PDB file of C-alpha atoms and ligand atoms in Angstrom:
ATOM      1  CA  UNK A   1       0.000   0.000   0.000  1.00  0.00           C
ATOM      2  CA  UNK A   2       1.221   3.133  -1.064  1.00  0.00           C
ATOM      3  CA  UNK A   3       2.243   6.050   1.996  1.00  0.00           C
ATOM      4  CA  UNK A   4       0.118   9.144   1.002  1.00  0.00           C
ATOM      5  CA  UNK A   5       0.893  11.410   3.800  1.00  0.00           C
ATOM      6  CA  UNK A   6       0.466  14.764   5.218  1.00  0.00           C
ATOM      7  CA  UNK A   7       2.327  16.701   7.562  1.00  0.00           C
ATOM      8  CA  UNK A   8       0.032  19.480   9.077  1.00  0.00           C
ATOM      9  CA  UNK A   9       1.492  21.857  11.516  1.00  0.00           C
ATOM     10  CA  UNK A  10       2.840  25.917  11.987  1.00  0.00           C
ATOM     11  CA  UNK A  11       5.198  27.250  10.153  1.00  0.00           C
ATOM     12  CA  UNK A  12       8.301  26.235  11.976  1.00  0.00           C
ATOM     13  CA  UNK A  13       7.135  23.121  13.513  1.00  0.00           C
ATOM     14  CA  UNK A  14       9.345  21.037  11.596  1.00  0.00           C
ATOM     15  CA  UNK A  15       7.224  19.686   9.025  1.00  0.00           C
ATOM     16  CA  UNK A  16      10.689  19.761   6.351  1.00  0.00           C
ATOM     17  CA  UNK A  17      13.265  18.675   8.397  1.00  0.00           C
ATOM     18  CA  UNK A  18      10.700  15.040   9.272  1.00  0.00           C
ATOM     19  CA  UNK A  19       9.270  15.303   5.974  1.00  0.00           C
ATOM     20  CA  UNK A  20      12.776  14.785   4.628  1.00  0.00           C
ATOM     21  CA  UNK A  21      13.617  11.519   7.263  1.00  0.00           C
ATOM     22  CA  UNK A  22      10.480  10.310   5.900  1.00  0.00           C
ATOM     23  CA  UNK A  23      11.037  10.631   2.769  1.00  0.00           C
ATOM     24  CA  UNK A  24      14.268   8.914   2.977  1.00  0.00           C
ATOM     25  CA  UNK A  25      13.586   5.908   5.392  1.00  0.00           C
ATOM     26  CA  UNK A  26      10.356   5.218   2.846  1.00  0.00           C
ATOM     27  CA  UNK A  27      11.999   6.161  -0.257  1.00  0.00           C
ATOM     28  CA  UNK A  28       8.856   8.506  -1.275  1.00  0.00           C
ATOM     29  CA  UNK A  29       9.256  11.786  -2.959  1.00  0.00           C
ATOM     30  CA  UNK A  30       9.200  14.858  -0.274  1.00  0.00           C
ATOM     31  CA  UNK A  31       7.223  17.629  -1.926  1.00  0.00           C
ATOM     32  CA  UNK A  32       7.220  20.936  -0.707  1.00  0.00           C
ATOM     33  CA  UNK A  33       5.280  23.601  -2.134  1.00  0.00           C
ATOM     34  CA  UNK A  34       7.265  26.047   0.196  1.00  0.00           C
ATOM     35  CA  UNK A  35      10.296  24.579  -2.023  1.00  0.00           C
ATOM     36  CA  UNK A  36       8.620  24.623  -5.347  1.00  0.00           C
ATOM     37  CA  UNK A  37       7.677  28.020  -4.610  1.00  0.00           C
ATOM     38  CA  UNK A  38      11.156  29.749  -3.890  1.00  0.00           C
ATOM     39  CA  UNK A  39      12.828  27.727  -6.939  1.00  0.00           C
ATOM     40  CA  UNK A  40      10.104  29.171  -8.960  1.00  0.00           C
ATOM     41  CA  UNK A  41      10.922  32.760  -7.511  1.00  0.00           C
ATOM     42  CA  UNK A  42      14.621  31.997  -8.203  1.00  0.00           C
ATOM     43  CA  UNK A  43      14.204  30.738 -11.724  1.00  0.00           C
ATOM     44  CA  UNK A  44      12.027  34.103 -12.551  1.00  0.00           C
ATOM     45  CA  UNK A  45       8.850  31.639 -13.670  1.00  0.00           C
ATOM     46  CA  UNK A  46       5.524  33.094 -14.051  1.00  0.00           C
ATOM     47  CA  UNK A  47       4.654  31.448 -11.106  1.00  0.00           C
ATOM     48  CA  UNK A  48       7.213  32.582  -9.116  1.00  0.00           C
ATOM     49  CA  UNK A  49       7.034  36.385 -10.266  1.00  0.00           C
ATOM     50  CA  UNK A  50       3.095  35.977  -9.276  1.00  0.00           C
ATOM     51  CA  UNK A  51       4.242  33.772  -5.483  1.00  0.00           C
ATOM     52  CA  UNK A  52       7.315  36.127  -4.939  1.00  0.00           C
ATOM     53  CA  UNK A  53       5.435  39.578  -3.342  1.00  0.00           C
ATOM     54  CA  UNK A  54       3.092  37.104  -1.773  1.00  0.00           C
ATOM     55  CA  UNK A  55       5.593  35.265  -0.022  1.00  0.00           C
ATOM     56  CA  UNK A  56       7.603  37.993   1.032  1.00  0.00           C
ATOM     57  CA  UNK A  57       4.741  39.332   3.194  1.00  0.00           C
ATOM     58  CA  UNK A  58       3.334  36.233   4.877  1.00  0.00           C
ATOM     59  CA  UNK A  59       0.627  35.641   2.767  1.00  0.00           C
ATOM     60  CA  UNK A  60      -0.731  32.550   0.439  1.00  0.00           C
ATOM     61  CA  UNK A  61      -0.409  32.084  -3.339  1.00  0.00           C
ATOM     62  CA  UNK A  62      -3.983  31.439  -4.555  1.00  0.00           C
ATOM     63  CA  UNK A  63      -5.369  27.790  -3.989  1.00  0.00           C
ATOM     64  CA  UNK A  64      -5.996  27.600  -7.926  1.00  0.00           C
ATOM     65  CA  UNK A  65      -2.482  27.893  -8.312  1.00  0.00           C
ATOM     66  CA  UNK A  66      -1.105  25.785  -5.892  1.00  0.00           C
ATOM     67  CA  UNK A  67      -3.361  22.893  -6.428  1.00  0.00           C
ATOM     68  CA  UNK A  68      -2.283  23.384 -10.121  1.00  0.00           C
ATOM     69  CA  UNK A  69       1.653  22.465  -9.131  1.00  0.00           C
ATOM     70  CA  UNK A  70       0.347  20.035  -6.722  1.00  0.00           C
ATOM     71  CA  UNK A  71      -1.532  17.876  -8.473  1.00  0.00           C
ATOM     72  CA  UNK A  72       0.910  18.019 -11.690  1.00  0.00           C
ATOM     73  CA  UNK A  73       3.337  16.984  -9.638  1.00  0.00           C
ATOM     74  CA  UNK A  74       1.533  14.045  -8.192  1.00  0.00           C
ATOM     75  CA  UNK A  75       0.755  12.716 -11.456  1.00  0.00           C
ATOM     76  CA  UNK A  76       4.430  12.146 -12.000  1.00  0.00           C
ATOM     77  CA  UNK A  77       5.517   8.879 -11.780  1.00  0.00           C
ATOM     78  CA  UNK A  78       7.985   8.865  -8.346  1.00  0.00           C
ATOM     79  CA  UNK A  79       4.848  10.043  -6.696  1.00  0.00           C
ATOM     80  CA  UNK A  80       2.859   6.330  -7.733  1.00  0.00           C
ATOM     81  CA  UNK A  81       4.111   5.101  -4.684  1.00  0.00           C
ATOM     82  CA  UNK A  82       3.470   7.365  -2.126  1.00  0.00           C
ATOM     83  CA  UNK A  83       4.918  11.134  -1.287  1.00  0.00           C
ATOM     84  CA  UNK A  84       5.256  12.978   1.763  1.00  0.00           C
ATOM     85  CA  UNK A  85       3.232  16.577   1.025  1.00  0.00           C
ATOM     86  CA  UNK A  86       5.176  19.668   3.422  1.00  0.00           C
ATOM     87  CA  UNK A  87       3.150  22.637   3.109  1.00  0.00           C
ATOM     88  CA  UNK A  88       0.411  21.543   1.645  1.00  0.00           C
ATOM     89  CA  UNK A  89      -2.848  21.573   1.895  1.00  0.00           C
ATOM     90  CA  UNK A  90      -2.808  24.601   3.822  1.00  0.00           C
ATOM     91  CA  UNK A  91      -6.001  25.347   3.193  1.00  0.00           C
ATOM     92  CA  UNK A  92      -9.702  24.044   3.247  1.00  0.00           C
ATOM     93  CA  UNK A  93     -10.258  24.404  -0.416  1.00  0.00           C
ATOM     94  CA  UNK A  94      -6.614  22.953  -1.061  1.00  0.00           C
ATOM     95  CA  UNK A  95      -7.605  19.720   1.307  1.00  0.00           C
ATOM     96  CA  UNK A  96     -10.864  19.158  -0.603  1.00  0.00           C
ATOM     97  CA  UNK A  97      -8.641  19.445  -4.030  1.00  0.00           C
ATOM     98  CA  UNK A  98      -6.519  16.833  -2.861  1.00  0.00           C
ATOM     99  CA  UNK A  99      -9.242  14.485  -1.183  1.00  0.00           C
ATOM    100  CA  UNK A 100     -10.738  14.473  -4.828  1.00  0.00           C
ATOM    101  CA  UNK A 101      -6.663  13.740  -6.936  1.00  0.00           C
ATOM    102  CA  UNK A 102      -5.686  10.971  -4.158  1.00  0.00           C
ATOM    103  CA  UNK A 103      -9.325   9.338  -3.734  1.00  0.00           C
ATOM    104  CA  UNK A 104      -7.999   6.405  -5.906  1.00  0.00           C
ATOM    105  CA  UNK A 105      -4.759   5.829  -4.358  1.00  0.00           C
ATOM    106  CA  UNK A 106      -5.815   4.459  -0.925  1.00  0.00           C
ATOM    107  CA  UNK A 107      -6.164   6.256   2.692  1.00  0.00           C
ATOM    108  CA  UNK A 108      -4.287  10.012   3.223  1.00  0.00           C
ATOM    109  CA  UNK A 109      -2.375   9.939   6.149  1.00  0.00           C
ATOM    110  CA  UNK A 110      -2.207  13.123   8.271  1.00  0.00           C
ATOM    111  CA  UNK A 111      -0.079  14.325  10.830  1.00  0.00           C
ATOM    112  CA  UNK A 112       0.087  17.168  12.668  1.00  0.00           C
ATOM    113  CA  UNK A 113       2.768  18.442  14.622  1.00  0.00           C
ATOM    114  CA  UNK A 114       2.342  20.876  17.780  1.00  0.00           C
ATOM    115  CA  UNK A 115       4.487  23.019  18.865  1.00  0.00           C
ATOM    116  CA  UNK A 116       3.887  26.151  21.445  1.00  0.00           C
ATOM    117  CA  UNK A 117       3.793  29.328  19.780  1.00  0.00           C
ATOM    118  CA  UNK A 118       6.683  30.950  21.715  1.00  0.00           C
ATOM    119  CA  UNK A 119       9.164  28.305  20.247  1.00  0.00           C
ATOM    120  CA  UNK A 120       7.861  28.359  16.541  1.00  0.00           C
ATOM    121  CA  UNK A 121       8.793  31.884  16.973  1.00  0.00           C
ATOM    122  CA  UNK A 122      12.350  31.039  18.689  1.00  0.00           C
ATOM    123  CA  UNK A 123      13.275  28.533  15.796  1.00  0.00           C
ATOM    124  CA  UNK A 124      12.290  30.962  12.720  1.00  0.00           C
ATOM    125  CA  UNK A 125      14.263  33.599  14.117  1.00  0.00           C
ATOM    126  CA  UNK A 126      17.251  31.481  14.237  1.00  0.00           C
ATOM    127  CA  UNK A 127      17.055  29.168  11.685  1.00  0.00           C
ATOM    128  CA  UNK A 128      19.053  28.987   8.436  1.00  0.00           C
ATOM    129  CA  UNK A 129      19.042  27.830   4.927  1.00  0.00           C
ATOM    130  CA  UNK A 130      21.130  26.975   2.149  1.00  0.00           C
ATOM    131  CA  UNK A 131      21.096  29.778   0.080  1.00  0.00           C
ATOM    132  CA  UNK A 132      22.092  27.504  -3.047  1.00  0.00           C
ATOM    133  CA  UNK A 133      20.059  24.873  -3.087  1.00  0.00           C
ATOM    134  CA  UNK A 134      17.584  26.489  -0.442  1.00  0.00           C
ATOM    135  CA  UNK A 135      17.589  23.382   2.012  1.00  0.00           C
ATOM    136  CA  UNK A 136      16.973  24.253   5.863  1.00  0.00           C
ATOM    137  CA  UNK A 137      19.525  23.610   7.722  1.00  0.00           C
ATOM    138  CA  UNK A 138      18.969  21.362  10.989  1.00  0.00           C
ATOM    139  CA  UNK A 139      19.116  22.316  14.851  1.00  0.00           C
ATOM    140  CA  UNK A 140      23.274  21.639  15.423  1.00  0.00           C
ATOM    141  CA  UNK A 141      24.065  21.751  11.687  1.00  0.00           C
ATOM    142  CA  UNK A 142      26.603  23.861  10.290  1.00  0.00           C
ATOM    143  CA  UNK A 143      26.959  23.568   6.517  1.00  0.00           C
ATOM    144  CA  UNK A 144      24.634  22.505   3.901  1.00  0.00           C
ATOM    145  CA  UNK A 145      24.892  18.440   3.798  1.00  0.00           C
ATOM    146  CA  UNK A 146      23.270  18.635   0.126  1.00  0.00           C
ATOM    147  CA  UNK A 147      25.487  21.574  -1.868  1.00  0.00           C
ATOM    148  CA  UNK A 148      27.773  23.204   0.889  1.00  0.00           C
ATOM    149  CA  UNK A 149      26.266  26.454   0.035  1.00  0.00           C
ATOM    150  CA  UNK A 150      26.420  29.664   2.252  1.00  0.00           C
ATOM    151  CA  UNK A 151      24.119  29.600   4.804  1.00  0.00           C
ATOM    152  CA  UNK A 152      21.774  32.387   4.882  1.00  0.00           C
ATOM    153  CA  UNK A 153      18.277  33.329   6.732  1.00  0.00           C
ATOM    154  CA  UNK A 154      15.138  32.372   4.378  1.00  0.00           C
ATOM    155  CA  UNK A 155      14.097  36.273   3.123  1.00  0.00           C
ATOM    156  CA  UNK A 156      10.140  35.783   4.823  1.00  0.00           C
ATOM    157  CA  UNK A 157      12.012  34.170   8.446  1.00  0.00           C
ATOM    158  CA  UNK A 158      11.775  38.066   9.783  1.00  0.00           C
ATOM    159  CA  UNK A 159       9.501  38.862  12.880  1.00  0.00           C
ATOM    160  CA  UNK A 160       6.687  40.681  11.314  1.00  0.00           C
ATOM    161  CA  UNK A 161       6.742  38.085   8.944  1.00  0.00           C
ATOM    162  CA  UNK A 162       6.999  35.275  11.099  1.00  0.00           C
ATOM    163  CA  UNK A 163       3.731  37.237  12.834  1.00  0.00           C
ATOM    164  CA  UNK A 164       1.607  37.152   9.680  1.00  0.00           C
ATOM    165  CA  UNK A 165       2.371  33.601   8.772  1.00  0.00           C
ATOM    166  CA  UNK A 166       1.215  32.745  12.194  1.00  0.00           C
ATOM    167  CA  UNK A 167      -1.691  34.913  12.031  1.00  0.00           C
ATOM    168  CA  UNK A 168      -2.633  33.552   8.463  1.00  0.00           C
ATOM    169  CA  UNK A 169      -1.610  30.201   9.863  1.00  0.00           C
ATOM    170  CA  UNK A 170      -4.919  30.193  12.828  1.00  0.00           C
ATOM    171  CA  UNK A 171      -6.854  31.596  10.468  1.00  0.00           C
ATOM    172  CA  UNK A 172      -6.517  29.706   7.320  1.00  0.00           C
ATOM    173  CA  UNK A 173      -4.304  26.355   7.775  1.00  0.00           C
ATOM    174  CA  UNK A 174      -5.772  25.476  12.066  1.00  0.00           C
ATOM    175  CA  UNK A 175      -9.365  24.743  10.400  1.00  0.00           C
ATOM    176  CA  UNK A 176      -8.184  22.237   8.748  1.00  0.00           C
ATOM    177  CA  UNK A 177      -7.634  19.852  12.119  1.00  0.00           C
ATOM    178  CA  UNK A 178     -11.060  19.824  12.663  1.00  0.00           C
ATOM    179  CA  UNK A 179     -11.032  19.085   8.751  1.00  0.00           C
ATOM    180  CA  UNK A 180      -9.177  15.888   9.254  1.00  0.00           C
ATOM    181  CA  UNK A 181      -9.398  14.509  13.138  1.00  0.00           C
ATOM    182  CA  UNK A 182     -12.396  12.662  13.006  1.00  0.00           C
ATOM    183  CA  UNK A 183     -10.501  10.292  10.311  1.00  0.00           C
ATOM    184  CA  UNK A 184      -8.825   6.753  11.462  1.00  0.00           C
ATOM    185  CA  UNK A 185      -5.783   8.132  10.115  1.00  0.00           C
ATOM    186  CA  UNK A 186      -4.987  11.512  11.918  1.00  0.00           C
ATOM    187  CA  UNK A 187      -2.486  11.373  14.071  1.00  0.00           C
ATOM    188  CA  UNK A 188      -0.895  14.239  16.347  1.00  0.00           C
ATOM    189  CA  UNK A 189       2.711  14.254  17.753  1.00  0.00           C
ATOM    190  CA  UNK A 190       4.573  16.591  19.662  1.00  0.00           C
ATOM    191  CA  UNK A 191       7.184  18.767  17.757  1.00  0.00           C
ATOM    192  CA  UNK A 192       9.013  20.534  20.774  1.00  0.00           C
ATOM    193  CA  UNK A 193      11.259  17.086  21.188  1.00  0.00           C
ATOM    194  CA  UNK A 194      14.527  16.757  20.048  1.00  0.00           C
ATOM    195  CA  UNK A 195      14.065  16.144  16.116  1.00  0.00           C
ATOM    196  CA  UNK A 196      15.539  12.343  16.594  1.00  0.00           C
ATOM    197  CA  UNK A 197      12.004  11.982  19.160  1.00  0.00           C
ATOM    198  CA  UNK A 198       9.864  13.588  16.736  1.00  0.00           C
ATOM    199  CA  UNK A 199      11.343  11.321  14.296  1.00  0.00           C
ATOM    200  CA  UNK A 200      10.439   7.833  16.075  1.00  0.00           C
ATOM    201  CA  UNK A 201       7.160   9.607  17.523  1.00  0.00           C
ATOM    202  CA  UNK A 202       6.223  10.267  13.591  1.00  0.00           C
ATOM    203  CA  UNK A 203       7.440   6.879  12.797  1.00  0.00           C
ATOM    204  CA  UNK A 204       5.478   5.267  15.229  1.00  0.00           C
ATOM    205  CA  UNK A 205       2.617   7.293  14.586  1.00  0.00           C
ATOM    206  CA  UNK A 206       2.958   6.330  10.815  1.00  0.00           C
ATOM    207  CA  UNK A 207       2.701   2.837  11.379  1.00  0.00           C
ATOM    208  CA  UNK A 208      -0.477   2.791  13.574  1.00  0.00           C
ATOM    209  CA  UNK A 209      -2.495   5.317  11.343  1.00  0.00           C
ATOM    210  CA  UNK A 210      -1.497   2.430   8.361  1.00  0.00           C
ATOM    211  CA  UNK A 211      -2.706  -0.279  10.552  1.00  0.00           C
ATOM    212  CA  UNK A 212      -5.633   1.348  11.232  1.00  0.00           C
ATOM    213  CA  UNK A 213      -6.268   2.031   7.267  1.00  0.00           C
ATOM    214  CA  UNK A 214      -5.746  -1.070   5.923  1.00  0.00           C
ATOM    215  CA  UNK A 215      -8.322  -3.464   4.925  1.00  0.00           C
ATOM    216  CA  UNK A 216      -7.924  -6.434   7.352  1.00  0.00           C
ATOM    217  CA  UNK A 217      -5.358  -8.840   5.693  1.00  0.00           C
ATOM    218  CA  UNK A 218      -3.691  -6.648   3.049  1.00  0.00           C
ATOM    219  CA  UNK A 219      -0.184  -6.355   1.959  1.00  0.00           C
ATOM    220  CA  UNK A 220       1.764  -3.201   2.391  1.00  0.00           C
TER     221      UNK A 220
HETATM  222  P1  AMP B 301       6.856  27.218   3.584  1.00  0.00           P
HETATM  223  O1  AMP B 301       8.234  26.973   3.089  1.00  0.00           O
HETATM  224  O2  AMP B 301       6.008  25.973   3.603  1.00  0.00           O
HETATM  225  O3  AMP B 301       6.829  27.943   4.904  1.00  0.00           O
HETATM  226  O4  AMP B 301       6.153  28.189   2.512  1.00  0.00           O
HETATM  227  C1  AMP B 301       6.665  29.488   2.264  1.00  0.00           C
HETATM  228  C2  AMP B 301       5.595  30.369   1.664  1.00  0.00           C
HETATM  229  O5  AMP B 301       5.166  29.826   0.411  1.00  0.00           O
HETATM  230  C3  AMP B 301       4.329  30.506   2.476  1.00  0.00           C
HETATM  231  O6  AMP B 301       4.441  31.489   3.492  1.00  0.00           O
HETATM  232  C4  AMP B 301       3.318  30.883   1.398  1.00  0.00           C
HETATM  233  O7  AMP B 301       3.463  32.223   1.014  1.00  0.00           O
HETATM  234  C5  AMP B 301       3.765  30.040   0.220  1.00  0.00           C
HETATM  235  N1  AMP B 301       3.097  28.702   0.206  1.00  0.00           N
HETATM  236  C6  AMP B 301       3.692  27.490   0.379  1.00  0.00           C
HETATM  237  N2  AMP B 301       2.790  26.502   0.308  1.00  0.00           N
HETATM  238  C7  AMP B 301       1.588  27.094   0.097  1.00  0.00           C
HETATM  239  C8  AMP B 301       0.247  26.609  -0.032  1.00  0.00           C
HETATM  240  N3  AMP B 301      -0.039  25.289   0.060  1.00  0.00           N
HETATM  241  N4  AMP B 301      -0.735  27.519  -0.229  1.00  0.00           N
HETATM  242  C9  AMP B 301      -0.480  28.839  -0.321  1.00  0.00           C
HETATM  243  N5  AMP B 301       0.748  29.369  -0.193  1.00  0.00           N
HETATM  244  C10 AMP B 301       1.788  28.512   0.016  1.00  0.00           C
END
């Protein structure tokens, strides 16, 4: 059975940084709109001269565009076999959208990751990225494992913009908890753990939301 997750959670919670453990230890695609957005920016796309303003102050691209580059990017082959989504849906509209492309691909497992508010803000202020291949850079990490790039802060990690992500964040992305927790296969952990106990929290979490999906008998 394929592993069609979702990582729900503030900005800063950590959804990458697991995402990309998951993504390894399953060999799945991670896909981060967050990612496909700044490349875009960088590259000078029409998508990215449309995301790059909106980014910059907090705010979201439209849901017609983003479930546009998320579901063409699920159609593409790597993704047949599961994916890890970061970033995405972050909205009701956007969860609904991708309900309807995964509705033949067996249960969506979701995730969410809490962290207190005070901290989110604590690890956005401090946190770095790659600024050549734009990876974020772990708690304890001191170059870029992927490129070696400089390390640089991520242009919307600011305070007033760290503010109106969080703002946008309750009003627009919290909904869509109640969207998902009634489901067999939502699943909370706690994000304010060292990453290597989010990691086997997530893990574990994983595996009993996958148990609790599959038809009685099956085959992974
Ligand atoms: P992230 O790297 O996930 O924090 O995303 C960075 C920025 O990209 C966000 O603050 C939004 O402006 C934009 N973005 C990323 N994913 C989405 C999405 N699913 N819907 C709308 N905007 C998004």
């Amino acid at each position: 059975m394929p592993l069609n997750l979702i990582m729900l959670g503030p900005p800063g919670a950590g959804k990458g940084t697991q995402a990309e453990h998951i993504a390894r230890t399953h060999a799945i695609p991670k896909i981060s709109t967050g990612d496909i957005l700044r490349e875009a920016v960088q590259n000078g796309t029409p998508v990215g001269r449309l995301a790059k303003g909106i980014m910059e102050r907090g705010d979201f691209v439209p849901d017609d565009v983003m479930i546009g580059i998320v579901r063409e990017r699920l159609d593409q082959r790597d993704a047949q076999a599961g994916f890890v989504l970061d970033g995405f849906p972050r909205t009701v509209a956007q969860a609904a959208a991708l309900d309807n492309i995964v509705s033949a691909r067996g249960p969506l497992i979701v995730i969410e990751i809490v962290v207190p508010e005070a901290e989110l803000v604590r690890r956005m202020t401090t946190r770095l990225v790659c600024e050549g291949c734009g990876t974020t850079i772990g708690p304890g990490e001191t170059s870029c494992g992927r490129c070696g790039g400089r390390l640089v802060q991520r242009s919307d990690d600011n305070e007033p913009v760290i503010r109106e992500r969080l703002k946008v964040y309750h009003e627009r992305t919290r909904p869509l908890v109640e969207y998902y927790q009634l489901r067999p296969t939502f699943r909370s952990v706690n994000g304010s753990q060292p990453p290597d106990r989010v990691s086997a929290d997530l893990l574990a979490a994983i595996e009993s939301s996958w148990d609790g999906a599959a038809p009685k008998g099956a085959h992974r």
